[in-house]
Amino acid sequence: MSDEPRDLKRADLTYDEYLQVPGLLNLQRQLSNPPHHDEMLFIIIHQTYELWFRLVLHELENARQYMMNAEILRARHFVHRVVEIFKVAVQQIHVLETMEPYEFLAFRKELMPASGFQSVQFREVEFLCGMKDDRYLSYFRHNQDVVTRLTKRKEEVSVRDAFYMALRASGMKVPENVDLQHLGDDTDAREAVLQSLLPLYQQRPTHLGLNLLAESLVSLDQYLGLWREHHVRVVERVIGFKRGTGGSAGVGYLKSTVSKKAFPLLWELRSVLERPE
Ligand code: HEM
């Protein structure tokens, strides 16, 4: 509350003033003329996602800080909150299934060449989690503000980095100087990291907080992945295999993103875990 404008701290403060409701309700600018009924749905659903993404960034920054401070259960609390937000986000996309293809076609050309592909906050969420793909930076090269924001996200400690820092701080022997993002085909290095992570599960009582955090991070990957899957299904339902307004192959491109993970090693670990003796 400390950075709220001074004139908002008053005894007669109202709901509308505090939440800036009139301003919020003035942000739905329909481009179809006369306005197409479903364009309001299309705008509001995207706007609510952008608000959720804003909160997700806010919460993940907090979780990252707690991991860097080795306050594991607090970190887990905020990752868990983000997981709950993504559960809502997954459900929310289904509201769009009530928009039939023929209705969308009535105003689709109005929003070209705008596309969800240009959601900077979505890219920030990916980068902050650890999924830092330079190709998206070059996509935004004509917008210096966006390049600056994404470059900052690219250079800062990600939630994934912070998680591995927390593991090392707790005494786990996770190899130093291993770029987990680029282990790629180096199977020996990959195997060494996987082996170092086994105590998270095999010695759960010793590492209980980190075990719970790891499971929440897997959930984060799972629900972000589910959002991608449900989004691509809705896209196929509404526009079929047409190209996207952002110029991509549409469904084909989106399907290629579904398997993206911020914590691939935590997923791989499941394949090497053995039943306790
Ligand atoms: C009828 C509804 C929708 C259609 C037809 C649609 C279509 C598409 C298509 C074709 C793409 C690929 C990029 C392109 O070429 O444009 C895309 C990307 C994307 N859309 Fe949607 N979309 C819809 C709803 C939404 C909603 C509600 C959101 C919420 C924020 C959203 C967020 C995104 C994001 C973040 C991407 C980038 C995904 C990535 O690159 O991994 N879309 N969308």
CSV table of C-alpha atoms and ligand atoms in Angstrom, one decimal:
chain,number,residue,atom,x,y,z
A,1,MET,CA,0.0,0.0,0.0
A,2,SER,CA,2.9,2.4,0.5
A,3,ASP,CA,3.2,3.4,-3.1
A,4,GLU,CA,-0.5,4.1,-3.5
A,5,PRO,CA,-1.3,7.7,-4.5
A,6,ARG,CA,-1.8,9.8,-1.4
A,7,ASP,CA,-5.3,11.0,-2.2
A,8,LEU,CA,-6.5,7.4,-2.2
A,9,LYS,CA,-5.9,7.0,1.5
A,10,ARG,CA,-9.1,8.6,2.7
A,11,ALA,CA,-11.8,7.7,5.1
A,12,ASP,CA,-14.4,7.9,2.3
A,13,LEU,CA,-12.4,5.8,-0.1
A,14,THR,CA,-14.8,3.8,-2.3
A,15,TYR,CA,-14.6,0.4,-4.0
A,16,ASP,CA,-14.5,2.0,-7.5
A,17,GLU,CA,-11.7,4.4,-6.5
A,18,TYR,CA,-9.5,1.8,-4.9
A,19,LEU,CA,-9.9,-0.7,-7.7
A,20,GLN,CA,-10.0,2.0,-10.5
A,21,VAL,CA,-13.1,0.2,-11.8
A,22,PRO,CA,-14.3,3.0,-14.2
A,23,GLY,CA,-10.9,3.1,-15.8
A,24,LEU,CA,-10.9,-0.7,-16.1
A,25,LEU,CA,-14.3,-0.7,-17.7
A,26,ASN,CA,-13.1,1.8,-20.2
A,27,LEU,CA,-10.5,-0.4,-21.7
A,28,GLN,CA,-12.6,-2.6,-23.9
A,29,ARG,CA,-12.2,-0.9,-27.3
A,30,GLN,CA,-14.0,-3.0,-30.0
A,31,LEU,CA,-12.7,-2.5,-33.5
A,32,SER,CA,-15.6,-4.2,-35.4
A,33,ASN,CA,-18.2,-1.7,-36.7
A,34,PRO,CA,-21.0,-2.2,-35.9
A,35,PRO,CA,-19.5,-4.0,-32.8
A,36,HIS,CA,-19.7,-7.7,-33.1
A,37,HIS,CA,-21.3,-9.3,-30.0
A,38,ASP,CA,-18.4,-11.8,-29.4
A,39,GLU,CA,-15.6,-9.2,-29.7
A,40,MET,CA,-16.3,-8.1,-26.1
A,41,LEU,CA,-15.7,-11.7,-24.9
A,42,PHE,CA,-12.6,-11.9,-27.0
A,43,ILE,CA,-11.1,-8.7,-25.6
A,44,ILE,CA,-12.1,-9.3,-21.9
A,45,ILE,CA,-10.7,-12.9,-21.9
A,46,HIS,CA,-7.3,-11.7,-23.2
A,47,GLN,CA,-7.3,-8.8,-20.7
A,48,THR,CA,-8.0,-11.0,-17.8
A,49,TYR,CA,-5.1,-13.3,-18.9
A,50,GLU,CA,-2.8,-10.3,-19.0
A,51,LEU,CA,-3.9,-9.5,-15.4
A,52,TRP,CA,-3.2,-13.1,-14.3
A,53,PHE,CA,0.2,-13.0,-16.0
A,54,ARG,CA,1.0,-9.8,-14.1
A,55,LEU,CA,0.2,-11.5,-10.8
A,56,VAL,CA,2.2,-14.6,-11.8
A,57,LEU,CA,5.3,-12.5,-12.5
A,58,HIS,CA,4.7,-10.8,-9.1
A,59,GLU,CA,4.5,-14.1,-7.2
A,60,LEU,CA,7.3,-15.8,-9.0
A,61,GLU,CA,9.7,-13.0,-8.3
A,62,ASN,CA,8.8,-13.4,-4.7
A,63,ALA,CA,9.3,-17.2,-4.8
A,64,ARG,CA,12.6,-16.7,-6.5
A,65,GLN,CA,13.8,-14.4,-3.7
A,66,TYR,CA,12.7,-16.8,-1.0
A,67,MET,CA,14.7,-19.6,-2.8
A,68,MET,CA,17.7,-17.4,-2.9
A,69,ASN,CA,17.3,-16.7,0.8
A,70,ALA,CA,16.9,-20.5,1.4
A,71,GLU,CA,13.5,-19.9,2.9
A,72,ILE,CA,12.1,-23.0,1.2
A,73,LEU,CA,8.6,-23.3,2.6
A,74,ARG,CA,7.9,-19.6,1.9
A,75,ALA,CA,9.1,-20.1,-1.7
A,76,ARG,CA,6.9,-23.2,-2.0
A,77,HIS,CA,3.9,-21.2,-0.7
A,78,PHE,CA,4.2,-18.7,-3.6
A,79,VAL,CA,4.9,-21.3,-6.3
A,80,HIS,CA,1.8,-23.1,-5.0
A,81,ARG,CA,-0.2,-19.9,-5.4
A,82,VAL,CA,1.0,-19.7,-9.1
A,83,VAL,CA,-0.1,-23.2,-9.7
A,84,GLU,CA,-3.6,-22.4,-8.4
A,85,ILE,CA,-3.6,-19.4,-10.8
A,86,PHE,CA,-2.7,-21.6,-13.7
A,87,LYS,CA,-5.5,-24.0,-12.8
A,88,VAL,CA,-7.9,-21.1,-13.2
A,89,ALA,CA,-6.1,-20.0,-16.4
A,90,VAL,CA,-6.6,-23.5,-17.9
A,91,GLN,CA,-10.3,-23.5,-17.1
A,92,GLN,CA,-10.8,-19.9,-18.3
A,93,ILE,CA,-9.8,-20.7,-21.9
A,94,HIS,CA,-12.9,-22.9,-22.3
A,95,VAL,CA,-15.2,-19.8,-22.1
A,96,LEU,CA,-13.8,-19.1,-25.6
A,97,GLU,CA,-15.2,-22.4,-26.9
A,98,THR,CA,-18.6,-20.7,-26.8
A,99,MET,CA,-17.4,-18.5,-29.7
A,100,GLU,CA,-18.2,-20.3,-32.9
A,101,PRO,CA,-15.8,-20.2,-35.9
A,102,TYR,CA,-18.2,-18.2,-38.0
A,103,GLU,CA,-18.6,-15.6,-35.3
A,104,PHE,CA,-14.8,-15.1,-34.9
A,105,LEU,CA,-14.4,-14.8,-38.7
A,106,ALA,CA,-16.8,-11.8,-38.5
A,107,PHE,CA,-14.2,-9.7,-36.7
A,108,ARG,CA,-10.9,-11.6,-37.0
A,109,LYS,CA,-9.5,-9.4,-39.8
A,110,GLU,CA,-10.0,-6.3,-37.6
A,111,LEU,CA,-7.4,-7.5,-35.1
A,112,MET,CA,-4.7,-8.5,-37.7
A,113,PRO,CA,-1.7,-8.5,-37.4
A,114,ALA,CA,-2.1,-8.5,-33.5
A,115,SER,CA,-1.5,-11.9,-31.9
A,116,GLY,CA,-1.1,-13.6,-28.6
A,117,PHE,CA,2.4,-14.3,-29.8
A,118,GLN,CA,3.1,-10.6,-28.9
A,119,SER,CA,2.1,-11.1,-25.3
A,120,VAL,CA,5.3,-9.8,-23.6
A,121,GLN,CA,4.2,-10.9,-20.2
A,122,PHE,CA,3.7,-14.5,-21.4
A,123,ARG,CA,7.3,-14.4,-22.6
A,124,GLU,CA,8.4,-12.9,-19.3
A,125,VAL,CA,6.7,-15.7,-17.5
A,126,GLU,CA,8.6,-18.2,-19.6
A,127,PHE,CA,11.9,-16.4,-19.2
A,128,LEU,CA,11.5,-16.0,-15.5
A,129,CYS,CA,10.8,-19.7,-15.1
A,130,GLY,CA,14.0,-20.5,-17.0
A,131,MET,CA,12.7,-21.0,-20.5
A,132,LYS,CA,14.8,-18.4,-22.2
A,133,ASP,CA,14.6,-18.6,-26.0
A,134,ASP,CA,16.5,-15.9,-27.8
A,135,ARG,CA,14.4,-16.3,-30.9
A,136,TYR,CA,11.6,-14.4,-29.2
A,137,LEU,CA,13.9,-11.5,-28.5
A,138,SER,CA,14.6,-11.1,-32.2
A,139,TYR,CA,10.9,-11.3,-32.9
A,140,PHE,CA,10.4,-8.1,-30.8
A,141,ARG,CA,13.5,-6.4,-32.3
A,142,HIS,CA,11.4,-3.4,-33.6
A,143,ASN,CA,10.3,-2.6,-30.1
A,144,GLN,CA,13.2,-1.4,-27.9
A,145,ASP,CA,11.1,-1.3,-24.7
A,146,VAL,CA,10.1,-4.9,-25.1
A,147,VAL,CA,13.7,-6.0,-26.0
A,148,THR,CA,14.9,-4.2,-22.8
A,149,ARG,CA,12.3,-6.0,-20.6
A,150,LEU,CA,13.1,-9.4,-22.1
A,151,THR,CA,16.8,-8.9,-22.0
A,152,LYS,CA,16.5,-8.1,-18.3
A,153,ARG,CA,14.5,-11.3,-17.8
A,154,LYS,CA,17.1,-13.2,-19.8
A,155,GLU,CA,20.0,-12.0,-17.7
A,156,GLU,CA,18.5,-12.2,-14.3
A,157,VAL,CA,18.4,-15.3,-12.1
A,158,SER,CA,15.5,-17.5,-13.1
A,159,VAL,CA,13.3,-19.5,-10.8
A,160,ARG,CA,15.1,-22.6,-12.1
A,161,ASP,CA,18.5,-21.1,-11.3
A,162,ALA,CA,17.2,-20.1,-7.8
A,163,PHE,CA,15.9,-23.6,-7.2
A,164,TYR,CA,19.4,-25.2,-7.9
A,165,MET,CA,21.0,-22.5,-5.8
A,166,ALA,CA,18.7,-23.5,-2.9
A,167,LEU,CA,19.6,-27.2,-3.4
A,168,ARG,CA,23.3,-26.4,-3.2
A,169,ALA,CA,22.8,-24.1,-0.2
A,170,SER,CA,21.2,-27.0,1.6
A,171,GLY,CA,24.3,-29.1,1.1
A,172,MET,CA,23.1,-31.2,-1.9
A,173,LYS,CA,25.9,-32.0,-4.2
A,174,VAL,CA,24.4,-30.7,-7.4
A,175,PRO,CA,27.3,-30.1,-9.8
A,176,GLU,CA,28.5,-26.5,-9.9
A,177,ASN,CA,28.8,-24.5,-13.2
A,178,VAL,CA,26.5,-26.9,-15.0
A,179,ASP,CA,24.4,-24.9,-17.4
A,180,LEU,CA,21.2,-26.9,-16.9
A,181,GLN,CA,19.5,-25.3,-19.8
A,182,HIS,CA,22.2,-26.6,-22.2
A,183,LEU,CA,23.1,-30.0,-20.9
A,184,GLY,CA,21.6,-31.1,-24.2
A,185,ASP,CA,23.3,-34.2,-25.6
A,186,ASP,CA,26.0,-34.4,-22.9
A,187,THR,CA,24.6,-37.6,-21.4
A,188,ASP,CA,27.3,-38.0,-18.8
A,189,ALA,CA,26.8,-34.5,-17.4
A,190,ARG,CA,23.0,-35.0,-17.5
A,191,GLU,CA,23.3,-38.3,-15.7
A,192,ALA,CA,25.6,-36.7,-13.0
A,193,VAL,CA,22.9,-34.0,-12.4
A,194,LEU,CA,20.1,-36.5,-12.2
A,195,GLN,CA,22.1,-38.7,-9.7
A,196,SER,CA,22.7,-35.6,-7.6
A,197,LEU,CA,19.0,-34.9,-7.5
A,198,LEU,CA,17.9,-38.3,-6.3
A,199,PRO,CA,18.2,-37.5,-2.6
A,200,LEU,CA,15.3,-35.1,-3.1
A,201,TYR,CA,13.1,-38.2,-3.3
A,202,GLN,CA,15.2,-41.0,-1.8
A,203,GLN,CA,16.0,-39.1,1.4
A,204,ARG,CA,12.7,-37.2,1.6
A,205,PRO,CA,12.6,-36.7,5.4
A,206,THR,CA,16.0,-35.0,5.2
A,207,HIS,CA,15.0,-32.8,2.3
A,208,LEU,CA,11.3,-32.5,3.0
A,209,GLY,CA,10.9,-28.7,2.2
A,210,LEU,CA,12.9,-29.0,-1.0
A,211,ASN,CA,11.0,-32.1,-2.0
A,212,LEU,CA,7.7,-30.2,-1.6
A,213,LEU,CA,9.1,-27.3,-3.5
A,214,ALA,CA,10.3,-29.6,-6.3
A,215,GLU,CA,6.8,-31.1,-6.6
A,216,SER,CA,5.2,-27.7,-6.8
A,217,LEU,CA,7.7,-26.7,-9.5
A,218,VAL,CA,6.7,-29.8,-11.4
A,219,SER,CA,3.0,-28.8,-11.0
A,220,LEU,CA,3.9,-25.3,-12.4
A,221,ASP,CA,5.3,-27.0,-15.5
A,222,GLN,CA,2.3,-29.3,-15.7
A,223,TYR,CA,-0.4,-26.6,-15.5
A,224,LEU,CA,1.5,-24.2,-17.9
A,225,GLY,CA,1.7,-27.2,-20.2
A,226,LEU,CA,-2.0,-27.9,-19.8
A,227,TRP,CA,-2.7,-24.3,-20.6
A,228,ARG,CA,-0.7,-24.7,-23.8
A,229,GLU,CA,-2.6,-27.9,-24.7
A,230,HIS,CA,-6.1,-26.4,-24.0
A,231,HIS,CA,-5.2,-23.2,-25.9
A,232,VAL,CA,-4.1,-25.2,-29.0
A,233,ARG,CA,-7.3,-27.2,-28.9
A,234,VAL,CA,-9.5,-24.1,-28.7
A,235,VAL,CA,-7.4,-22.6,-31.5
A,236,GLU,CA,-8.0,-25.7,-33.7
A,237,ARG,CA,-11.7,-25.6,-32.9
A,238,VAL,CA,-12.1,-21.9,-33.8
A,239,ILE,CA,-9.7,-21.4,-36.8
A,240,GLY,CA,-8.7,-25.0,-37.8
A,241,PHE,CA,-5.4,-25.1,-39.5
A,242,LYS,CA,-5.4,-21.5,-40.8
A,243,ARG,CA,-2.2,-19.4,-40.3
A,244,GLY,CA,-2.2,-17.3,-37.1
A,245,THR,CA,-2.8,-13.6,-37.1
A,246,GLY,CA,0.8,-13.3,-35.9
A,247,GLY,CA,2.0,-15.1,-39.1
A,248,SER,CA,2.9,-18.5,-37.6
A,249,ALA,CA,1.7,-21.8,-38.9
A,250,GLY,CA,-1.0,-21.6,-36.2
A,251,VAL,CA,-1.9,-25.0,-34.7
A,252,GLY,CA,1.3,-26.6,-36.1
A,253,TYR,CA,3.5,-24.0,-34.3
A,254,LEU,CA,1.5,-24.2,-31.1
A,255,LYS,CA,1.7,-28.0,-30.9
A,256,SER,CA,5.5,-27.7,-31.1
A,257,THR,CA,5.4,-25.6,-27.8
A,258,VAL,CA,3.3,-28.0,-25.8
A,259,SER,CA,6.3,-30.1,-24.5
A,260,LYS,CA,8.2,-27.0,-23.2
A,261,LYS,CA,9.3,-27.4,-19.6
A,262,ALA,CA,11.1,-25.2,-17.1
A,263,PHE,CA,12.2,-28.1,-15.0
A,264,PRO,CA,12.9,-30.9,-17.4
A,265,LEU,CA,15.4,-32.6,-15.1
A,266,LEU,CA,12.7,-32.9,-12.3
A,267,TRP,CA,10.6,-34.7,-14.9
A,268,GLU,CA,13.4,-36.9,-16.1
A,269,LEU,CA,14.2,-37.9,-12.5
A,270,ARG,CA,10.9,-39.9,-12.5
A,271,SER,CA,12.4,-42.3,-15.0
A,272,VAL,CA,15.5,-43.1,-13.0
A,273,LEU,CA,13.9,-43.3,-9.6
A,274,GLU,CA,13.9,-46.9,-8.2
A,275,ARG,CA,11.7,-48.3,-5.5
A,276,PRO,CA,13.4,-48.1,-2.1
A,277,GLU,CA,15.0,-51.4,-0.9
B,1,HEM,C1,-10.2,-17.8,-30.5
B,1,HEM,C2,-9.2,-17.7,-29.6
B,1,HEM,C3,-7.8,-17.8,-30.0
B,1,HEM,C4,-7.2,-18.0,-31.2
B,1,HEM,C5,-7.8,-18.4,-32.5
B,1,HEM,C6,-5.7,-18.0,-30.9
B,1,HEM,C7,-4.8,-18.2,-31.9
B,1,HEM,C8,-3.4,-18.2,-31.7
B,1,HEM,C9,-2.5,-18.6,-32.7
B,1,HEM,C10,-2.8,-19.0,-34.1
B,1,HEM,C11,-1.2,-18.4,-32.1
B,1,HEM,C12,0.1,-18.7,-32.8
B,1,HEM,C13,0.8,-17.3,-33.1
B,1,HEM,C14,0.2,-16.7,-34.3
B,1,HEM,O1,0.6,-17.0,-35.5
B,1,HEM,O2,-0.7,-15.8,-34.2
B,1,HEM,C15,-1.4,-18.0,-30.8
B,1,HEM,C16,-0.4,-17.8,-29.9
B,1,HEM,C17,-0.7,-17.4,-28.6
B,1,HEM,N1,-1.9,-17.1,-28.0
B,1,HEM,FE1,-3.7,-17.4,-28.8
B,1,HEM,N2,-5.5,-17.7,-29.6
B,1,HEM,C18,-6.7,-17.5,-29.0
B,1,HEM,C19,-6.9,-17.2,-27.7
B,1,HEM,C20,-5.9,-16.8,-26.8
B,1,HEM,C21,-6.1,-16.4,-25.4
B,1,HEM,C22,-7.4,-16.3,-24.7
B,1,HEM,C23,-4.9,-16.1,-24.9
B,1,HEM,C24,-4.6,-15.6,-23.6
B,1,HEM,C25,-3.6,-14.9,-23.2
B,1,HEM,C26,-3.9,-16.4,-25.9
B,1,HEM,C27,-2.5,-16.3,-25.8
B,1,HEM,C28,-1.6,-16.7,-26.7
B,1,HEM,C29,-0.2,-16.7,-26.5
B,1,HEM,C30,0.5,-16.3,-25.2
B,1,HEM,C31,0.4,-17.2,-27.6
B,1,HEM,C32,1.9,-17.4,-27.8
B,1,HEM,C33,2.1,-18.9,-27.5
B,1,HEM,C34,3.6,-19.3,-27.7
B,1,HEM,O3,4.3,-18.7,-28.6
B,1,HEM,O4,4.0,-20.3,-27.0
B,1,HEM,N3,-4.6,-16.9,-27.1
B,1,HEM,N4,-2.8,-17.9,-30.5
